[in-house]
Amino acid sequence: MKSVAVVLAVLLASQCLAVRPPPRSQRPLTWPGGLSLSQDFKPSKVDLDLCKFCIDFSQQAIQQLLNIILQVGVVGTCGELCQALADKTGSQALGVACNLLCDIEGVQEFIKLIEKADLDPIYYCELLKQCTIKDDGDAKITTLSVNPKSGPQGTFIIDVEYVSKNGTGTGEMVIDIDTVDGIPLGQGFVLEAQEAGTYGQKISLRAEPNPDCDPTQGPCESFQPGNYGVRIALCNGECGSKHPHSQIYDQGMTNFTITG
Ligand SMILES: *[C@@H]1O[C@H](CO)[C@@H](O)[C@H](O)[C@H]1NC(C)=O
Ligand SMILES: *[C@@H]1O[C@H](CO)[C@@H](O)[C@H](O)[C@H]1NC(C)=O
C-alpha cells in the first residue's frame, strides 16, 4: 500500500515538474528568446524513472535548497526543509518530490550532498544514488545533419546519431545554436546511462520568432536570414562540469540557412 502511494506521488510530482522547463543552474542555456527544442529519443524507456525524476527536481530546486540551508542554518527534518522549499517556490509538487528524495538518506545526508554537489544536478543525483555512474563509457557522433539544410523560417529538424561501444554514464546532450544576431541559444537534454548500442535523437528547432517571448526577460531571437551554426556535445555528467564522473564524449558541428 505504501509503495503504491509513493509511486503515485512520484508520478504526480513528475507531471507537475514537467510543466515548467527546467532552469539550468550553472550555465543558463535555455532562453525564453524563442528556442523551442523538443526531443524524439529512441529507444525510449517508459517505466518509472527515479534518475530522471531526481534530475528534474534538482534542476528546479537545488539552488533554492542551498539558499534555504544557508539562511536557516540548522534544519531538523526533511519535512521542515521541504516545506520551506514548497513555500519559497510556491510549488507543492516540489515539496512532495523533496520529501521523497530527502527520506531516502535522511536530512543530514541530503543537506551534505546538496552542499557537495555544488549546483550540478546530475552529480547530485549520482551522489544520492538515484542515477547510474559509469566512468568507462564512450559515445561517438556518427550522423549530424539538419533538415531542411536551407529554407524559410519554420521548423528545422536536427538529426543526431551516435554509437557507444561500452555504454554511457548518466549525462547530457547540449545543443548550442550560433545565431546571426549573436543571441546565444541552447539547451541541454539529460541522457540516462545506456548500454552499448546505436542511438538516435531528433530535435525540432522552431526557428521563427516566439510570440510568447517576453523582452523584459532577455533578448528575443528574431531568426533573421543567414547561416546558423549548430554545435552538439555528448557528455558523461554535465557538459563542462569539473565534478567527478564528468567528461565530454564527443562534439560535432553542422549548420543550416534561413532564407529571406
Ligand atoms: C566497459 O565497461 C565495463 C563495465 O560496464 C568495464 O568493466 C570495462 O572495463 C569497460 N571497458 C573499457 C574498454 O573501458
Ligand atoms: C556548413 O556545413 C557545410 C557542411 O555540411 C560546410 O561545408 C560549410 O562550410 C558550413 N558553412 C558554415 C558557414 O560553417
Tab-separated table of C-alpha atoms in Angstrom, residues 25-260:
chain	number	residue	atom	x	y	z
A	25	SER	CA	21.630	26.008	-12.816
A	26	GLN	CA	25.214	26.660	-13.802
A	27	ARG	CA	25.049	27.519	-17.443
A	28	PRO	CA	21.739	29.193	-18.310
A	29	LEU	CA	21.205	27.651	-21.705
A	30	THR	CA	17.527	27.952	-22.359
A	31	TRP	CA	16.431	31.431	-23.158
A	32	PRO	CA	12.781	32.340	-23.426
A	33	GLY	CA	14.038	34.108	-26.529
A	34	GLY	CA	12.308	31.666	-28.811
A	35	LEU	CA	14.322	28.481	-28.888
A	36	SER	CA	11.943	25.599	-28.860
A	37	LEU	CA	13.660	22.256	-28.892
A	38	SER	CA	11.833	19.014	-28.459
A	39	GLN	CA	13.262	15.587	-28.391
A	40	ASP	CA	12.340	12.338	-30.027
A	41	PHE	CA	14.546	9.767	-28.371
A	42	LYS	CA	14.890	6.157	-29.430
A	43	PRO	CA	14.859	3.750	-27.781
A	44	SER	CA	12.809	5.290	-25.010
A	45	LYS	CA	12.111	3.895	-21.606
A	46	VAL	CA	8.594	4.481	-20.366
A	47	ASP	CA	8.848	2.958	-16.921
A	48	LEU	CA	9.014	4.954	-13.735
A	49	ASP	CA	12.361	6.521	-13.615
A	50	LEU	CA	13.873	7.884	-10.449
A	51	CYS	CA	17.050	9.200	-12.062
A	52	LYS	CA	15.134	11.449	-14.457
A	53	PHE	CA	12.786	12.408	-11.656
A	54	CYS	CA	15.699	13.324	-9.394
A	55	ILE	CA	17.423	15.428	-12.079
A	56	ASP	CA	14.185	17.252	-12.996
A	57	PHE	CA	13.715	18.002	-9.331
A	58	SER	CA	17.234	19.179	-8.628
A	59	GLN	CA	17.379	21.376	-11.742
A	60	GLN	CA	14.472	23.295	-10.270
A	61	ALA	CA	15.206	23.088	-6.585
A	62	ILE	CA	18.909	22.753	-5.846
A	63	GLN	CA	19.621	26.500	-5.877
A	64	GLN	CA	16.638	27.255	-3.621
A	65	LEU	CA	17.505	24.409	-1.261
A	66	LEU	CA	21.034	25.714	-0.954
A	67	ASN	CA	19.680	29.211	-0.188
A	68	ILE	CA	17.353	27.808	2.470
A	69	ILE	CA	20.186	25.857	4.087
A	70	LEU	CA	22.432	28.918	4.100
A	71	GLN	CA	19.716	31.199	5.510
A	72	VAL	CA	18.072	28.905	8.025
A	73	GLY	CA	21.198	27.098	9.172
A	74	VAL	CA	20.238	24.012	11.118
A	75	VAL	CA	17.260	22.238	9.596
A	76	GLY	CA	15.859	19.492	11.792
A	77	THR	CA	13.797	17.321	9.497
A	78	CYS	CA	13.065	16.575	5.868
A	79	GLY	CA	9.532	17.850	6.491
A	80	GLU	CA	10.764	21.291	7.617
A	81	LEU	CA	13.273	21.663	4.820
A	82	CYS	CA	10.833	20.553	2.123
A	83	GLN	CA	8.000	22.717	3.444
A	84	ALA	CA	10.361	25.691	3.324
A	85	LEU	CA	11.115	24.783	-0.292
A	86	ALA	CA	7.403	24.488	-1.147
A	87	ASP	CA	6.717	27.872	0.492
A	88	LYS	CA	9.620	29.578	-1.232
A	89	THR	CA	8.818	28.237	-4.697
A	90	GLY	CA	5.031	28.203	-4.303
A	91	SER	CA	5.095	24.625	-5.592
A	92	GLN	CA	3.630	21.810	-3.507
A	93	ALA	CA	4.859	19.362	-6.156
A	94	LEU	CA	8.458	20.372	-5.467
A	95	GLY	CA	7.793	19.914	-1.749
A	96	VAL	CA	6.470	16.379	-2.337
A	97	ALA	CA	9.406	15.474	-4.561
A	98	CYS	CA	11.801	16.912	-1.978
A	99	ASN	CA	10.330	14.740	0.778
A	100	LEU	CA	10.595	11.599	-1.332
A	101	LEU	CA	14.272	12.163	-2.101
A	102	CYS	CA	15.175	13.504	1.346
A	103	ASP	CA	13.673	10.474	3.098
A	104	ILE	CA	15.980	8.105	1.215
A	105	GLU	CA	19.114	9.008	3.191
A	106	GLY	CA	17.743	11.325	5.855
A	107	VAL	CA	18.000	15.081	6.229
A	108	GLN	CA	21.643	15.297	7.339
A	109	GLU	CA	22.941	13.357	4.355
A	110	PHE	CA	20.507	15.137	1.988
A	111	ILE	CA	21.899	18.522	3.041
A	112	LYS	CA	25.503	17.355	2.953
A	113	LEU	CA	25.066	16.140	-0.626
A	114	ILE	CA	23.366	19.374	-1.739
A	115	GLU	CA	26.393	21.300	-0.496
A	116	LYS	CA	28.805	18.841	-2.075
A	117	ALA	CA	27.011	18.787	-5.454
A	118	ASP	CA	27.713	22.480	-5.946
A	119	LEU	CA	24.654	23.121	-8.176
A	120	ASP	CA	25.351	20.248	-10.559
A	121	PRO	CA	22.031	18.345	-10.778
A	122	ILE	CA	23.428	15.216	-12.428
A	123	TYR	CA	26.291	14.894	-9.963
A	124	TYR	CA	23.827	15.496	-7.149
A	125	CYS	CA	21.557	12.630	-8.236
A	126	GLU	CA	24.595	10.373	-8.599
A	127	LEU	CA	25.645	11.240	-5.041
A	128	LEU	CA	22.078	10.492	-3.956
A	129	LYS	CA	22.444	7.102	-5.678
A	130	GLN	CA	19.462	7.705	-7.984
A	131	CYS	CA	21.480	7.789	-11.222
A	132	THR	CA	23.924	5.288	-12.656
A	133	ILE	CA	27.614	6.164	-12.524
A	134	LYS	CA	29.786	4.808	-15.323
A	135	ASP	CA	33.182	6.297	-15.980
A	136	ASP	CA	34.425	3.943	-18.688
A	137	GLY	CA	31.682	4.821	-21.167
A	138	ASP	CA	32.029	6.347	-24.602
A	139	ALA	CA	29.967	7.846	-27.399
A	140	LYS	CA	30.913	8.862	-30.898
A	141	ILE	CA	28.698	11.012	-33.132
A	142	THR	CA	28.156	9.226	-36.461
A	143	THR	CA	25.457	11.411	-38.036
A	144	LEU	CA	24.761	15.085	-37.559
A	145	SER	CA	22.538	16.903	-40.016
A	146	VAL	CA	19.781	19.483	-40.249
A	147	ASN	CA	16.673	19.090	-42.368
A	148	PRO	CA	15.959	21.170	-44.347
A	149	LYS	CA	19.508	22.369	-44.868
A	150	SER	CA	18.114	25.664	-46.137
A	151	GLY	CA	14.641	27.150	-46.008
A	152	PRO	CA	12.427	29.972	-44.755
A	153	GLN	CA	11.699	30.471	-41.042
A	154	GLY	CA	9.953	27.433	-39.602
A	155	THR	CA	10.833	24.100	-38.063
A	156	PHE	CA	14.226	22.553	-38.695
A	157	ILE	CA	14.979	19.007	-37.558
A	158	ILE	CA	18.402	18.319	-36.104
A	159	ASP	CA	19.255	14.662	-36.545
A	160	VAL	CA	21.937	13.214	-34.272
A	161	GLU	CA	23.081	9.620	-34.175
A	162	TYR	CA	25.820	8.196	-32.040
A	163	VAL	CA	27.387	4.873	-31.265
A	164	SER	CA	28.590	3.716	-27.876
A	165	LYS	CA	30.942	0.737	-27.731
A	166	ASN	CA	30.903	0.338	-23.989
A	167	GLY	CA	27.745	2.148	-22.875
A	168	THR	CA	27.347	5.622	-21.406
A	169	GLY	CA	27.049	7.093	-17.929
A	170	THR	CA	24.297	9.477	-16.844
A	171	GLY	CA	24.975	12.611	-18.813
A	172	GLU	CA	23.596	15.140	-21.211
A	173	MET	CA	23.489	16.261	-24.784
A	174	VAL	CA	23.890	20.006	-25.209
A	175	ILE	CA	22.872	21.840	-28.357
A	176	ASP	CA	24.064	25.377	-28.974
A	177	ILE	CA	22.912	27.484	-31.896
A	178	ASP	CA	25.156	30.232	-33.234
A	179	THR	CA	22.670	32.851	-34.353
A	180	VAL	CA	23.090	35.601	-36.939
A	181	ASP	CA	22.332	38.344	-34.392
A	182	GLY	CA	24.613	36.813	-31.754
A	183	ILE	CA	21.907	35.984	-29.204
A	184	PRO	CA	23.076	32.757	-27.540
A	185	LEU	CA	20.586	29.923	-27.763
A	186	GLY	CA	20.985	26.429	-26.468
A	187	GLN	CA	19.584	23.654	-24.404
A	188	GLY	CA	20.736	20.559	-22.585
A	189	PHE	CA	18.919	17.227	-22.542
A	190	VAL	CA	19.562	14.674	-19.849
A	191	LEU	CA	20.703	11.323	-21.198
A	192	GLU	CA	20.359	8.394	-18.916
A	193	ALA	CA	23.011	5.732	-18.710
A	194	GLN	CA	22.696	3.371	-21.677
A	195	GLU	CA	24.116	0.047	-22.763
A	196	ALA	CA	26.395	-0.211	-25.764
A	197	GLY	CA	24.483	0.448	-28.961
A	198	THR	CA	23.428	2.915	-31.611
A	199	TYR	CA	21.233	5.793	-30.533
A	200	GLY	CA	19.358	8.441	-32.422
A	201	GLN	CA	17.794	11.729	-31.440
A	202	LYS	CA	15.715	14.067	-33.500
A	203	ILE	CA	15.495	17.581	-32.137
A	204	SER	CA	12.955	20.016	-33.571
A	205	LEU	CA	14.074	23.597	-33.633
A	206	ARG	CA	11.357	26.169	-34.166
A	207	ALA	CA	13.303	28.817	-35.989
A	208	GLU	CA	10.744	31.598	-36.003
A	209	PRO	CA	10.050	34.447	-33.591
A	210	ASN	CA	8.292	33.196	-30.476
A	211	PRO	CA	5.134	35.290	-29.883
A	212	ASP	CA	5.319	34.425	-26.172
A	213	CYS	CA	8.826	35.814	-25.791
A	214	ASP	CA	8.919	38.460	-23.070
A	215	PRO	CA	11.629	41.028	-23.895
A	216	THR	CA	11.909	42.049	-20.244
A	217	GLN	CA	13.252	38.545	-19.513
A	218	GLY	CA	16.075	38.763	-22.037
A	219	PRO	CA	16.580	39.291	-25.743
A	220	CYS	CA	14.101	37.701	-28.153
A	221	GLU	CA	15.632	35.864	-31.081
A	222	SER	CA	14.258	37.037	-34.444
A	223	PHE	CA	15.783	34.323	-36.689
A	224	GLN	CA	16.937	36.684	-39.407
A	225	PRO	CA	18.003	35.189	-42.728
A	226	GLY	CA	21.534	33.791	-42.732
A	227	ASN	CA	23.650	30.810	-41.717
A	228	TYR	CA	23.187	29.255	-38.267
A	229	GLY	CA	25.818	27.020	-36.707
A	230	VAL	CA	24.655	24.042	-34.642
A	231	ARG	CA	27.085	22.658	-32.076
A	232	ILE	CA	26.396	19.404	-30.228
A	233	ALA	CA	28.210	17.887	-27.286
A	234	LEU	CA	27.609	14.469	-25.733
A	235	CYS	CA	28.835	14.199	-22.187
A	236	ASN	CA	29.149	11.997	-19.167
A	237	GLY	CA	27.706	14.172	-16.364
A	238	GLU	CA	27.020	17.823	-17.121
A	239	CYS	CA	28.878	19.079	-20.175
A	240	GLY	CA	31.754	21.200	-18.928
A	241	SER	CA	31.413	20.080	-15.321
A	242	LYS	CA	34.588	19.733	-13.257
A	243	HIS	CA	32.955	17.317	-10.860
A	244	PRO	CA	33.757	13.599	-10.772
A	245	HIS	CA	32.011	11.355	-13.328
A	246	SER	CA	32.094	14.126	-15.936
A	247	GLN	CA	33.706	14.078	-19.353
A	248	ILE	CA	32.950	15.215	-22.904
A	249	TYR	CA	32.467	12.074	-25.011
A	250	ASP	CA	32.247	13.780	-28.379
A	251	GLN	CA	31.381	17.057	-30.097
A	252	GLY	CA	30.129	17.905	-33.551
A	253	MET	CA	29.107	20.845	-35.688
A	254	THR	CA	26.728	21.450	-38.540
A	255	ASN	CA	24.730	24.375	-39.870
A	256	PHE	CA	21.577	25.429	-41.670
A	257	THR	CA	20.467	28.518	-43.542
A	258	ILE	CA	17.344	30.611	-43.078
A	259	THR	CA	16.410	32.173	-46.395
A	260	GLY	CA	14.830	35.606	-46.737
